[in-house]
Amino acid sequence: MKKVPGYVMYIGDVTLKNYNKDYQYDLPFRKGQSFNVYQGYNGNFSHQNENSIDFSMPEGTEIAAAREGVVVDFVSHNNKGCPTRNCIDQANYITILHPDGTFAQYYHLKQNGIKVNKGDQVKKGDVIGLSGNTGWSKGPHLHFVCYLPRVEENKYRETVKTLFRTGNGTKTEFLVEKKRIQKDIKNAALRKTVNSDFIHYIFRFLLQSFRNTFVNHGNNSRDIFHFIFFFRICY
């Protein structure tokens, strides 16, 4: 919703009733990470009558799109935050329109921490910004909310609950306060192990090649030794 003197402009379909209530959202951060849900739906601090989620996370944490869509709005210039409503208009945020007509907003982002532009098509999992502590905030965190645009509702929107894929991605749940949520921890650890094993295999192969070359060519194998040493240091 945008206010213009004498007019009020709305983005989206304010009559929308049918949307994908069973859509499975990704957690809005990178794979292999976990964060606490500081405040959940209808939380006492600032979520009264609102289906929003607050994830406690350090400033500068990469924020990932929980669902694909189009960037329709953002603010990135603010650098102030405080634990009272006095700072409510000082938050940096991104608004994304989803294919079914719902919107997602990512709030309290770092100053100049927006990684997208208006009109950008983003895919689920794309890094869109960096978390911060701007606006009405008790501490560094990400505020995530999905909503339907409305004319008559409070704040000109109707917030909706969202199902998230958690753990290794096979479980879906509505998030609750004071619970630590993990994203693809098992698969991330597996990929790390596989990559480590592959690097060790390559190193052993190069080392054996060096030994064979040294036996056959003596000092002419010095360049190969330097390459293997450099490879080992880097990985």
PDB file of N, CA and C in Angstrom, residues 19-28 35-42 50-55 67 144-146 159-167 170-182:
ATOM      1  N   TYR A  19      -5.769 -18.777  -2.266  1.00  0.00           N
ATOM      2  CA  TYR A  19      -4.319 -18.828  -2.412  1.00  0.00           C
ATOM      3  C   TYR A  19      -3.844 -20.175  -1.881  1.00  0.00           C
ATOM      4  N   ASN A  20      -2.588 -20.489  -2.088  1.00  0.00           N
ATOM      5  CA  ASN A  20      -2.056 -21.808  -1.719  1.00  0.00           C
ATOM      6  C   ASN A  20      -1.740 -21.859  -0.225  1.00  0.00           C
ATOM      7  N   LYS A  21      -2.710 -22.297   0.559  1.00  0.00           N
ATOM      8  CA  LYS A  21      -2.531 -22.374   2.014  1.00  0.00           C
ATOM      9  C   LYS A  21      -1.577 -23.485   2.438  1.00  0.00           C
ATOM     10  N   ASP A  22      -1.319 -24.435   1.544  1.00  0.00           N
ATOM     11  CA  ASP A  22      -0.459 -25.577   1.880  1.00  0.00           C
ATOM     12  C   ASP A  22       0.947 -25.441   1.321  1.00  0.00           C
ATOM     13  N   TYR A  23       1.277 -24.283   0.794  1.00  0.00           N
ATOM     14  CA  TYR A  23       2.615 -24.103   0.220  1.00  0.00           C
ATOM     15  C   TYR A  23       3.678 -24.311   1.304  1.00  0.00           C
ATOM     16  N   GLN A  24       4.757 -24.998   0.945  1.00  0.00           N
ATOM     17  CA  GLN A  24       5.841 -25.289   1.881  1.00  0.00           C
ATOM     18  C   GLN A  24       6.991 -24.305   1.664  1.00  0.00           C
ATOM     19  N   TYR A  25       7.122 -23.381   2.590  1.00  0.00           N
ATOM     20  CA  TYR A  25       8.162 -22.358   2.507  1.00  0.00           C
ATOM     21  C   TYR A  25       9.494 -22.904   3.001  1.00  0.00           C
ATOM     22  N   ASP A  26      10.568 -22.396   2.411  1.00  0.00           N
ATOM     23  CA  ASP A  26      11.898 -22.655   2.945  1.00  0.00           C
ATOM     24  C   ASP A  26      12.177 -21.665   4.065  1.00  0.00           C
ATOM     25  N   LEU A  27      12.997 -22.057   5.014  1.00  0.00           N
ATOM     26  CA  LEU A  27      13.425 -21.122   6.045  1.00  0.00           C
ATOM     27  C   LEU A  27      14.240 -20.006   5.389  1.00  0.00           C
ATOM     28  N   PRO A  28      14.099 -18.769   5.860  1.00  0.00           N
ATOM     29  CA  PRO A  28      14.703 -17.624   5.164  1.00  0.00           C
ATOM     30  C   PRO A  28      16.177 -17.375   5.488  1.00  0.00           C
ATOM     31  N   PHE A  35      18.632 -21.207  13.808  1.00  0.00           N
ATOM     32  CA  PHE A  35      18.392 -20.005  14.600  1.00  0.00           C
ATOM     33  C   PHE A  35      17.175 -20.211  15.494  1.00  0.00           C
ATOM     34  N   ASN A  36      17.122 -19.430  16.566  1.00  0.00           N
ATOM     35  CA  ASN A  36      15.993 -19.491  17.497  1.00  0.00           C
ATOM     36  C   ASN A  36      14.837 -18.630  16.996  1.00  0.00           C
ATOM     37  N   VAL A  37      13.623 -19.142  17.204  1.00  0.00           N
ATOM     38  CA  VAL A  37      12.428 -18.339  16.968  1.00  0.00           C
ATOM     39  C   VAL A  37      12.198 -17.511  18.232  1.00  0.00           C
ATOM     40  N   TYR A  38      12.528 -16.236  18.159  1.00  0.00           N
ATOM     41  CA  TYR A  38      12.427 -15.368  19.328  1.00  0.00           C
ATOM     42  C   TYR A  38      10.972 -15.005  19.630  1.00  0.00           C
ATOM     43  N   GLN A  39      10.195 -14.727  18.585  1.00  0.00           N
ATOM     44  CA  GLN A  39       8.792 -14.365  18.746  1.00  0.00           C
ATOM     45  C   GLN A  39       7.975 -15.013  17.640  1.00  0.00           C
ATOM     46  N   GLY A  40       6.862 -15.623  18.014  1.00  0.00           N
ATOM     47  CA  GLY A  40       6.033 -16.336  17.049  1.00  0.00           C
ATOM     48  C   GLY A  40       4.744 -15.617  16.733  1.00  0.00           C
ATOM     49  N   TYR A  41       3.787 -16.382  16.205  1.00  0.00           N
ATOM     50  CA  TYR A  41       2.489 -15.830  15.867  1.00  0.00           C
ATOM     51  C   TYR A  41       1.816 -15.238  17.111  1.00  0.00           C
ATOM     52  N   ASN A  42       1.271 -14.033  16.968  1.00  0.00           N
ATOM     53  CA  ASN A  42       0.576 -13.350  18.067  1.00  0.00           C
ATOM     54  C   ASN A  42       1.449 -13.182  19.312  1.00  0.00           C
ATOM     55  N   GLU A  50      -1.110 -10.750  14.827  1.00  0.00           N
ATOM     56  CA  GLU A  50      -0.328 -10.806  13.592  1.00  0.00           C
ATOM     57  C   GLU A  50       0.405 -12.139  13.497  1.00  0.00           C
ATOM     58  N   ASN A  51       0.327 -12.748  12.318  1.00  0.00           N
ATOM     59  CA  ASN A  51       1.005 -14.029  12.070  1.00  0.00           C
ATOM     60  C   ASN A  51       2.397 -13.766  11.504  1.00  0.00           C
ATOM     61  N   SER A  52       3.305 -13.395  12.379  1.00  0.00           N
ATOM     62  CA  SER A  52       4.679 -13.085  11.990  1.00  0.00           C
ATOM     63  C   SER A  52       5.650 -13.919  12.805  1.00  0.00           C
ATOM     64  N   ILE A  53       6.869 -14.063  12.270  1.00  0.00           N
ATOM     65  CA  ILE A  53       7.914 -14.846  12.929  1.00  0.00           C
ATOM     66  C   ILE A  53       9.174 -13.992  13.047  1.00  0.00           C
ATOM     67  N   ASP A  54       9.794 -14.008  14.234  1.00  0.00           N
ATOM     68  CA  ASP A  54      11.087 -13.349  14.449  1.00  0.00           C
ATOM     69  C   ASP A  54      12.164 -14.398  14.673  1.00  0.00           C
ATOM     70  N   PHE A  55      13.209 -14.357  13.851  1.00  0.00           N
ATOM     71  CA  PHE A  55      14.363 -15.242  14.007  1.00  0.00           C
ATOM     72  C   PHE A  55      15.520 -14.436  14.591  1.00  0.00           C
ATOM     73  N   ARG A  67      10.450 -18.116  -0.748  1.00  0.00           N
ATOM     74  CA  ARG A  67       9.598 -18.542  -1.860  1.00  0.00           C
ATOM     75  C   ARG A  67       9.941 -17.692  -3.080  1.00  0.00           C
ATOM     76  N   PHE A 144       9.827 -11.998   9.672  1.00  0.00           N
ATOM     77  CA  PHE A 144       9.270 -12.555   8.425  1.00  0.00           C
ATOM     78  C   PHE A 144       7.753 -12.636   8.552  1.00  0.00           C
ATOM     79  N   VAL A 145       7.051 -12.145   7.532  1.00  0.00           N
ATOM     80  CA  VAL A 145       5.592 -12.179   7.541  1.00  0.00           C
ATOM     81  C   VAL A 145       5.068 -12.359   6.122  1.00  0.00           C
ATOM     82  N   CYS A 146       4.021 -13.169   5.980  1.00  0.00           N
ATOM     83  CA  CYS A 146       3.297 -13.305   4.718  1.00  0.00           C
ATOM     84  C   CYS A 146       1.900 -12.726   4.904  1.00  0.00           C
ATOM     85  N   THR A 159      -2.509 -10.939   7.633  1.00  0.00           N
ATOM     86  CA  THR A 159      -1.353 -11.834   7.724  1.00  0.00           C
ATOM     87  C   THR A 159      -1.804 -13.288   7.777  1.00  0.00           C
ATOM     88  N   VAL A 160      -0.989 -14.166   7.219  1.00  0.00           N
ATOM     89  CA  VAL A 160      -1.349 -15.587   7.127  1.00  0.00           C
ATOM     90  C   VAL A 160      -0.217 -16.435   7.701  1.00  0.00           C
ATOM     91  N   LYS A 161      -0.581 -17.579   8.262  1.00  0.00           N
ATOM     92  CA  LYS A 161       0.405 -18.528   8.768  1.00  0.00           C
ATOM     93  C   LYS A 161       1.065 -19.252   7.596  1.00  0.00           C
ATOM     94  N   THR A 162       2.315 -19.638   7.804  1.00  0.00           N
ATOM     95  CA  THR A 162       3.077 -20.286   6.741  1.00  0.00           C
ATOM     96  C   THR A 162       3.704 -21.581   7.242  1.00  0.00           C
ATOM     97  N   LEU A 163       3.603 -22.608   6.428  1.00  0.00           N
ATOM     98  CA  LEU A 163       4.260 -23.890   6.706  1.00  0.00           C
ATOM     99  C   LEU A 163       5.703 -23.823   6.232  1.00  0.00           C
ATOM    100  N   PHE A 164       6.635 -24.233   7.093  1.00  0.00           N
ATOM    101  CA  PHE A 164       8.046 -24.230   6.735  1.00  0.00           C
ATOM    102  C   PHE A 164       8.594 -25.659   6.676  1.00  0.00           C
ATOM    103  N   ARG A 165       9.479 -25.879   5.721  1.00  0.00           N
ATOM    104  CA  ARG A 165      10.250 -27.121   5.694  1.00  0.00           C
ATOM    105  C   ARG A 165      11.425 -26.955   6.648  1.00  0.00           C
ATOM    106  N   THR A 166      11.587 -27.908   7.571  1.00  0.00           N
ATOM    107  CA  THR A 166      12.639 -27.807   8.572  1.00  0.00           C
ATOM    108  C   THR A 166      13.501 -29.069   8.572  1.00  0.00           C
ATOM    109  N   GLY A 167      14.562 -29.036   9.382  1.00  0.00           N
ATOM    110  CA  GLY A 167      15.454 -30.195   9.476  1.00  0.00           C
ATOM    111  C   GLY A 167      16.126 -30.477   8.152  1.00  0.00           C
ATOM    112  N   THR A 170      12.384 -32.815   5.021  1.00  0.00           N
ATOM    113  CA  THR A 170      11.282 -33.776   4.880  1.00  0.00           C
ATOM    114  C   THR A 170      10.128 -33.465   5.831  1.00  0.00           C
ATOM    115  N   LYS A 171      10.352 -32.564   6.778  1.00  0.00           N
ATOM    116  CA  LYS A 171       9.320 -32.225   7.759  1.00  0.00           C
ATOM    117  C   LYS A 171       8.786 -30.825   7.485  1.00  0.00           C
ATOM    118  N   THR A 172       7.470 -30.637   7.636  1.00  0.00           N
ATOM    119  CA  THR A 172       6.872 -29.316   7.533  1.00  0.00           C
ATOM    120  C   THR A 172       6.141 -29.000   8.835  1.00  0.00           C
ATOM    121  N   GLU A 173       6.201 -27.736   9.236  1.00  0.00           N
ATOM    122  CA  GLU A 173       5.583 -27.358  10.507  1.00  0.00           C
ATOM    123  C   GLU A 173       5.333 -25.860  10.563  1.00  0.00           C
ATOM    124  N   PHE A 174       4.371 -25.475  11.425  1.00  0.00           N
ATOM    125  CA  PHE A 174       4.198 -24.087  11.794  1.00  0.00           C
ATOM    126  C   PHE A 174       5.164 -23.809  12.944  1.00  0.00           C
ATOM    127  N   LEU A 175       5.950 -22.762  12.822  1.00  0.00           N
ATOM    128  CA  LEU A 175       6.982 -22.492  13.814  1.00  0.00           C
ATOM    129  C   LEU A 175       6.388 -21.911  15.091  1.00  0.00           C
ATOM    130  N   VAL A 176       7.012 -22.247  16.216  1.00  0.00           N
ATOM    131  CA  VAL A 176       6.549 -21.771  17.517  1.00  0.00           C
ATOM    132  C   VAL A 176       7.700 -21.078  18.240  1.00  0.00           C
ATOM    133  N   GLU A 177       7.358 -20.211  19.196  1.00  0.00           N
ATOM    134  CA  GLU A 177       8.354 -19.453  19.939  1.00  0.00           C
ATOM    135  C   GLU A 177       9.301 -20.346  20.739  1.00  0.00           C
ATOM    136  N   LYS A 178      10.514 -19.819  20.927  1.00  0.00           N
ATOM    137  CA  LYS A 178      11.525 -20.411  21.807  1.00  0.00           C
ATOM    138  C   LYS A 178      12.028 -21.767  21.312  1.00  0.00           C
ATOM    139  N   LYS A 179      11.872 -22.013  20.027  1.00  0.00           N
ATOM    140  CA  LYS A 179      12.357 -23.266  19.459  1.00  0.00           C
ATOM    141  C   LYS A 179      13.468 -22.963  18.460  1.00  0.00           C
ATOM    142  N   ARG A 180      14.533 -23.766  18.507  1.00  0.00           N
ATOM    143  CA  ARG A 180      15.630 -23.593  17.556  1.00  0.00           C
ATOM    144  C   ARG A 180      15.298 -24.364  16.285  1.00  0.00           C
ATOM    145  N   ILE A 181      15.398 -23.684  15.162  1.00  0.00           N
ATOM    146  CA  ILE A 181      15.003 -24.255  13.877  1.00  0.00           C
ATOM    147  C   ILE A 181      16.232 -24.466  13.010  1.00  0.00           C
ATOM    148  N   GLN A 182      16.336 -25.651  12.431  1.00  0.00           N
ATOM    149  CA  GLN A 182      17.470 -25.997  11.585  1.00  0.00           C
ATOM    150  C   GLN A 182      17.027 -26.112  10.131  1.00  0.00           C
TER     151      GLN A 182
END
